[in-house]
mmCIF file of C-alpha atoms and ligand atoms in Angstrom:
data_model
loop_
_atom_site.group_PDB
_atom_site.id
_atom_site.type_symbol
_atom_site.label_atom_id
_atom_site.label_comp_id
_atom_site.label_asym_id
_atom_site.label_seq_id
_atom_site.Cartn_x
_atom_site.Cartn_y
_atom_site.Cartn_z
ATOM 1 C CA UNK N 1 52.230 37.688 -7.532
ATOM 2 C CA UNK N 2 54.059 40.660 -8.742
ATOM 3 C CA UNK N 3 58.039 39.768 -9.120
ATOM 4 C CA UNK N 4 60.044 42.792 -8.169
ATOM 5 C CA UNK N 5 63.890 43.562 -9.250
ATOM 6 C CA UNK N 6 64.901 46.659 -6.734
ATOM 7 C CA UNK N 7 68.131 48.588 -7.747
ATOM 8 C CA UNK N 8 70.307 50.484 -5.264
ATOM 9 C CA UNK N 9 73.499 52.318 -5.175
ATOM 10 C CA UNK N 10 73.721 52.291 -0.975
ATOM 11 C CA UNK N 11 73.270 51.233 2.494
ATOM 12 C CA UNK N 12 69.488 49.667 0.932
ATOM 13 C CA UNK N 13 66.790 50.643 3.897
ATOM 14 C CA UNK N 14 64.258 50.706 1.353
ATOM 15 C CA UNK N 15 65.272 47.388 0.225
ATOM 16 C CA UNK N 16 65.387 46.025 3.644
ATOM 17 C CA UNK N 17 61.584 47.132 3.786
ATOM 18 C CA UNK N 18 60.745 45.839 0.900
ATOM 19 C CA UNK N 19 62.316 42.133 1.910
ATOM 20 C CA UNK N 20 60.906 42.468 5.178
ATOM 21 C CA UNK N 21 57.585 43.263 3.872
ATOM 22 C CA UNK N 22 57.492 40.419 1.115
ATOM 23 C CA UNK N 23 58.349 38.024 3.730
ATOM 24 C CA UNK N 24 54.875 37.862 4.662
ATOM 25 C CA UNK N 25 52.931 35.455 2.610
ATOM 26 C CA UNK N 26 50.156 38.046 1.955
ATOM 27 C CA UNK N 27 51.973 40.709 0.728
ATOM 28 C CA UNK N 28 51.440 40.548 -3.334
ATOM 29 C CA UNK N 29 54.756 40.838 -4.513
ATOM 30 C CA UNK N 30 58.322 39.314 -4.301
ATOM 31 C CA UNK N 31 61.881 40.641 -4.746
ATOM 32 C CA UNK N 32 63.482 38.147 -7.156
ATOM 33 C CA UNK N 33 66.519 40.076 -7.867
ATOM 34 C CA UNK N 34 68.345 43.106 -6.571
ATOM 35 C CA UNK N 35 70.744 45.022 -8.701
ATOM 36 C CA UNK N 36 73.504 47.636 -7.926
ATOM 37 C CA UNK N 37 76.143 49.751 -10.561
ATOM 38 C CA UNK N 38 78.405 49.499 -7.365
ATOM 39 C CA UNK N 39 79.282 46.846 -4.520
ATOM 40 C CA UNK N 40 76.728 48.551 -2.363
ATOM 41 C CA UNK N 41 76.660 47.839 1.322
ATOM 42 C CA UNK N 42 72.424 47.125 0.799
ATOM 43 C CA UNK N 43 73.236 43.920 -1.823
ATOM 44 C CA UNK N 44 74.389 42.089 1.751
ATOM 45 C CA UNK N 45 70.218 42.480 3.022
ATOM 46 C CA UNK N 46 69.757 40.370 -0.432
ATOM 47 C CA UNK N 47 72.172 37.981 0.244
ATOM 48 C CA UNK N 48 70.926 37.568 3.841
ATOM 49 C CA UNK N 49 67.781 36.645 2.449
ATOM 50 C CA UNK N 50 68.677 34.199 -0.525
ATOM 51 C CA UNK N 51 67.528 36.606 -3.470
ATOM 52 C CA UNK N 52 70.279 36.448 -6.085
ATOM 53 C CA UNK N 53 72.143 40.085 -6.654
ATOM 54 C CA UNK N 54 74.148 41.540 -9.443
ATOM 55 C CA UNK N 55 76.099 44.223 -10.310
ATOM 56 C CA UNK N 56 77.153 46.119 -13.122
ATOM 57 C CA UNK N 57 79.620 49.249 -12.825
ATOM 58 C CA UNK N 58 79.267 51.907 -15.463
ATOM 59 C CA UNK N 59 83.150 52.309 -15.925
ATOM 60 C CA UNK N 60 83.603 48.308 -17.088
ATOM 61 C CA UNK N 61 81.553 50.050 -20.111
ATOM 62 C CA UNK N 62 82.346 52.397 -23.099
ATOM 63 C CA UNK N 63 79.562 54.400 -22.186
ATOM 64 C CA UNK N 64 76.152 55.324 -20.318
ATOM 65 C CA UNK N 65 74.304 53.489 -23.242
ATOM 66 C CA UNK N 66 76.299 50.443 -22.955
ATOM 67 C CA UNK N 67 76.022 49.670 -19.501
ATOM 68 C CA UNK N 68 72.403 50.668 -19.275
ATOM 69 C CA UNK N 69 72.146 47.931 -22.251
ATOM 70 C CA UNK N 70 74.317 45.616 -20.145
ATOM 71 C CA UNK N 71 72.164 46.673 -16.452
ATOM 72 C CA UNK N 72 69.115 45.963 -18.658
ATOM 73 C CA UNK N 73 70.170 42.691 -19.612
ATOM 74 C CA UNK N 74 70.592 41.357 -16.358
ATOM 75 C CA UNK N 75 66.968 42.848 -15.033
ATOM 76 C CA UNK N 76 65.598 40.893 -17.613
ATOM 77 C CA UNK N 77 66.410 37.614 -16.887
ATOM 78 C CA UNK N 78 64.168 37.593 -13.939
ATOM 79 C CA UNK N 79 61.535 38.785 -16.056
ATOM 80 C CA UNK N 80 60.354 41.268 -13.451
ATOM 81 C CA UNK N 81 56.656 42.738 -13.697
ATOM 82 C CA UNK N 82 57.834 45.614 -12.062
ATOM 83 C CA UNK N 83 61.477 47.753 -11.050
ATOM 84 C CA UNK N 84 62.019 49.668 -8.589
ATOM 85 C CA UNK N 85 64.708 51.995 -7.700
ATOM 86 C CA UNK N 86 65.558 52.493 -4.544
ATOM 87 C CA UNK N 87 68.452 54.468 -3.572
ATOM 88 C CA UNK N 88 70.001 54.198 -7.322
ATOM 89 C CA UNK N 89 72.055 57.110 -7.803
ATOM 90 C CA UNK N 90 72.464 56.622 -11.595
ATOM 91 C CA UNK N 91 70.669 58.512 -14.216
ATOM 92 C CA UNK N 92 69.360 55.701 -15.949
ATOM 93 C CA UNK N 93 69.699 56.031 -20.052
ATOM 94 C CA UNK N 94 67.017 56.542 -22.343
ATOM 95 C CA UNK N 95 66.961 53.294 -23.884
ATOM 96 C CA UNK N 96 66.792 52.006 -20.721
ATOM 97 C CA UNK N 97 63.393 54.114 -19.566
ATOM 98 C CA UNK N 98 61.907 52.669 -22.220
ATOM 99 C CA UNK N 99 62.744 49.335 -21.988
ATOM 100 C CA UNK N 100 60.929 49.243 -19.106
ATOM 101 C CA UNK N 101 59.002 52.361 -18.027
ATOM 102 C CA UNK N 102 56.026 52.741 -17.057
ATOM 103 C CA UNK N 103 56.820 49.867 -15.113
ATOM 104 C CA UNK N 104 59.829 50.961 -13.956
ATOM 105 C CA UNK N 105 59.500 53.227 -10.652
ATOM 106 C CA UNK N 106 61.706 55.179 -8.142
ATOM 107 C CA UNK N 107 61.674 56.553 -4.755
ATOM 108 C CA UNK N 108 63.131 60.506 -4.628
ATOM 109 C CA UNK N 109 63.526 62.420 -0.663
ATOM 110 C CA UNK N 110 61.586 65.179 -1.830
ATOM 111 C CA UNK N 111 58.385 66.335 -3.011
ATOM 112 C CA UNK N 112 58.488 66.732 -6.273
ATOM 113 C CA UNK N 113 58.787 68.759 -8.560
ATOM 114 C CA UNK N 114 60.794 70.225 -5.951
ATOM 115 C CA UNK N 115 64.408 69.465 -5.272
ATOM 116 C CA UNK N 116 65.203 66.427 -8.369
ATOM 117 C CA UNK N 117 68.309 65.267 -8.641
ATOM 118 C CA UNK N 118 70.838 64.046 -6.232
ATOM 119 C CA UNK N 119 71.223 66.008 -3.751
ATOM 120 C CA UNK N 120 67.370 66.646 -2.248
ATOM 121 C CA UNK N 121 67.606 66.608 1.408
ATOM 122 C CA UNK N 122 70.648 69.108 1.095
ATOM 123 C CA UNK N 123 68.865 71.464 -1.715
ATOM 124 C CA UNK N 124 65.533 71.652 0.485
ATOM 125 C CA UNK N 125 67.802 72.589 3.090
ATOM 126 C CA UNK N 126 69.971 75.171 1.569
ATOM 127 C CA UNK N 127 66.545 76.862 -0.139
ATOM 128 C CA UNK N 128 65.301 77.141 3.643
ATOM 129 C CA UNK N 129 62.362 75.354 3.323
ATOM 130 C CA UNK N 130 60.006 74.220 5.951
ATOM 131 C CA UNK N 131 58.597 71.417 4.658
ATOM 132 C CA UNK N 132 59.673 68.910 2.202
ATOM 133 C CA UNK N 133 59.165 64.514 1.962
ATOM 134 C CA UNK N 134 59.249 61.881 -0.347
ATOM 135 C CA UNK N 135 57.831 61.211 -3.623
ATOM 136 C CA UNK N 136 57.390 57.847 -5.390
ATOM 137 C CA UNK N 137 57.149 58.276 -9.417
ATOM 138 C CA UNK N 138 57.117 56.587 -12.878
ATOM 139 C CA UNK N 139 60.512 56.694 -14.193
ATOM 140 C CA UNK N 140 60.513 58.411 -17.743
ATOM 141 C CA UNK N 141 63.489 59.922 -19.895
ATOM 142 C CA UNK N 142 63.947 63.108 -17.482
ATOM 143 C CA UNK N 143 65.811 63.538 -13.896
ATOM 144 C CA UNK N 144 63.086 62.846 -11.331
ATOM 145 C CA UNK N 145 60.124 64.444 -13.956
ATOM 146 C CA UNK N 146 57.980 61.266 -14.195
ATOM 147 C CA UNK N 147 54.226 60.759 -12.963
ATOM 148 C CA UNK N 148 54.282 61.477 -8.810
ATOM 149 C CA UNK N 149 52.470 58.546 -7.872
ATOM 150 C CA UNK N 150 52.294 58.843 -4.263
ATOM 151 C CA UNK N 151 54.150 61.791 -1.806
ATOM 152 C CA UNK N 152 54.271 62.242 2.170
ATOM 153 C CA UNK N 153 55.486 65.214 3.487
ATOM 154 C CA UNK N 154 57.443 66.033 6.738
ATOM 155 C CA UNK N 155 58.304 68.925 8.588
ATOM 156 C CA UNK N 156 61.744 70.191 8.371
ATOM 157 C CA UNK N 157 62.964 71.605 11.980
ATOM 158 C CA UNK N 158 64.846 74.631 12.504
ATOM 159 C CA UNK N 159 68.670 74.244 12.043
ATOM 160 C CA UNK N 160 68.077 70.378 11.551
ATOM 161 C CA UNK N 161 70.895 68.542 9.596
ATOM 162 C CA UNK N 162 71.310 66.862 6.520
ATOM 163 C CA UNK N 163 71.676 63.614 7.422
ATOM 164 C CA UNK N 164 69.230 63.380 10.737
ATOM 165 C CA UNK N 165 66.406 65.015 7.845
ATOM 166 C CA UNK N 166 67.236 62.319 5.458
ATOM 167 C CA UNK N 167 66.928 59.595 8.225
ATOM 168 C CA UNK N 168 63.118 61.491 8.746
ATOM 169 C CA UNK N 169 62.259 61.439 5.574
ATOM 170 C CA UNK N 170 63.367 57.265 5.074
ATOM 171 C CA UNK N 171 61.017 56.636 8.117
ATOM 172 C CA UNK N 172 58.180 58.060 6.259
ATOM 173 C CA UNK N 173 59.355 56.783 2.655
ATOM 174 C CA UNK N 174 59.931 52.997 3.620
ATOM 175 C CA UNK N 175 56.557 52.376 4.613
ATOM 176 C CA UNK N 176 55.779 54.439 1.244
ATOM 177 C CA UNK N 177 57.448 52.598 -1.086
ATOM 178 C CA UNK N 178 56.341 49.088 0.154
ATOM 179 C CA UNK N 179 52.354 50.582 -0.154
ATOM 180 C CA UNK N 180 53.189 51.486 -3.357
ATOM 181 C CA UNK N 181 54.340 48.456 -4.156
ATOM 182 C CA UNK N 182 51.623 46.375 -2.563
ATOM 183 C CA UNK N 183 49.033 49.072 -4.771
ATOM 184 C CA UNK N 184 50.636 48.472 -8.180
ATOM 185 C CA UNK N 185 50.448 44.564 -7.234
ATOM 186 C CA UNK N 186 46.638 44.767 -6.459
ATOM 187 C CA UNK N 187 46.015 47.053 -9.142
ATOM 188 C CA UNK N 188 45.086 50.160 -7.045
ATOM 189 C CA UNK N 189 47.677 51.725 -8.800
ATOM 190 C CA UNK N 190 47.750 51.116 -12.552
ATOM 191 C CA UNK N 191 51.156 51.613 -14.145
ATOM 192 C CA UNK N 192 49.682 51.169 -17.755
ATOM 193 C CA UNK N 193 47.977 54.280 -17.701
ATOM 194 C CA UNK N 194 51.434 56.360 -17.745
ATOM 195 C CA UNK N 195 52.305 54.605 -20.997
ATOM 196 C CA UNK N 196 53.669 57.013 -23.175
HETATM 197 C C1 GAR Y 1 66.575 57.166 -0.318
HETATM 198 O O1 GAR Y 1 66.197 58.206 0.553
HETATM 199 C C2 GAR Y 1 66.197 57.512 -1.743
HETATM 200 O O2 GAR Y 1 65.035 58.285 -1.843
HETATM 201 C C3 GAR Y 1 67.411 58.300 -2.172
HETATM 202 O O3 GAR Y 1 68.474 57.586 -1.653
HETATM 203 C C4 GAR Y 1 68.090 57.032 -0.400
HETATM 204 C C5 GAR Y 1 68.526 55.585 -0.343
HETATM 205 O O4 GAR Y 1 68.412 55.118 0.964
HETATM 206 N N1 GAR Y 1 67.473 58.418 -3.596
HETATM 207 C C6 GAR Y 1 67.874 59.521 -4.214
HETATM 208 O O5 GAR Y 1 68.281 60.503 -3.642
HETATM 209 C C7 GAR Y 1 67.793 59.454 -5.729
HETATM 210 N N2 GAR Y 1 67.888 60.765 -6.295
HETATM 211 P P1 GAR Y 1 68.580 53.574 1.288
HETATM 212 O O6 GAR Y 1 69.825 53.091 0.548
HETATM 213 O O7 GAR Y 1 68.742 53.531 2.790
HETATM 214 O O8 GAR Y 1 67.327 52.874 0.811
#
């Protein structure tokens, strides 16, 4: 069994998924901890189903290295075999990536290389593309540069809005994310190989 700690910053769909999904006794892994670096509205799908949450906020902290130590402390105590960001809107620090990369993975609305950072769904817009997706990738030291592991595209349509793309895009990258999850677990996907 693969214990999972998932880290969001927002409403948590992809958590929800994730939870749902791990409910079933035959899915090979289990959320043991969800963290947040804000009181995000997605800790409540935790709480709803009994996995212990925590949350650290970047401000309480001198700096980007301290909290990341402090964020990384708490992951740790649930001795997770794998962590997943989903919906974390935090560049995470260096010493951070490598405290836990390659098994340390995140879920970006866009196909990568295209459109990093954190506004995707609105940058694929504004370049007028006509397609664009969802990649999941190995978190390393760079913003949204780490090894794709798995992508799914979807059509954009014409004069189609931010938010009704990005709701799209989550209905392709839920089921994503919780495949990708289920591969690591099985070993269809092996995260050792992107050790750097
Ligand atoms: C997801 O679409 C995720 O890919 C995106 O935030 C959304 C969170 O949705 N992450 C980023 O944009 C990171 N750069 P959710 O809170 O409903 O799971």
């Amino acid at each position: 069994m693969l214990n999972v700690v998932v880290l969001i910053s927002g409403g948590g769909s992809n958590l929800k998924a994730l939870i749902d999904a791990a409910a079933d006794p035959a899915y090979p892994a289990r959320i043991v901890a969800v963290g947040a670096d804000t009181d995000a509205a997605g800790l409540a799908h935790a709480e709803a189903a009994g996995i212990p949450t925590f949350v650290e906020r970047p401000g309480e902290y001198p700096g980007r290295d301290a909290w990341g130590d402090a964020f990384a402390a708490r992951i740790e105590e649930f001795e997770p075999g794998l962590v997943v960001s989903a919906g974390l809107m935090r560049i995470l620090p260096a010493g951070f990536v490598r405290r836990f990369s390659p098994r340390l993975i995140n879920t970006h609305p866009a196909l990568l290389p295209l459109y990093p950072g954190a506004h995707a769904v609105r940058d694929a817009l504004a370049a007028g593309a006509t397609e664009t997706g969802v990649t999941v990738h190995v978190i390393d030291e760079g913003v949204d540069t780490g090894p794709v592991l798995r992508r799914a595209s979807v059509e954009i349509a014409r004069g189609e809005l931010e938010d009704d793309l990005h709701e799209r895009i989550k209905q392709l990258e839920r089921p994503l994310l919780v495949q990708t999850v289920r591969e690591i677990a099985q070993g269809g996907i092996d995260l050792a190989a992107f050790r750097s």
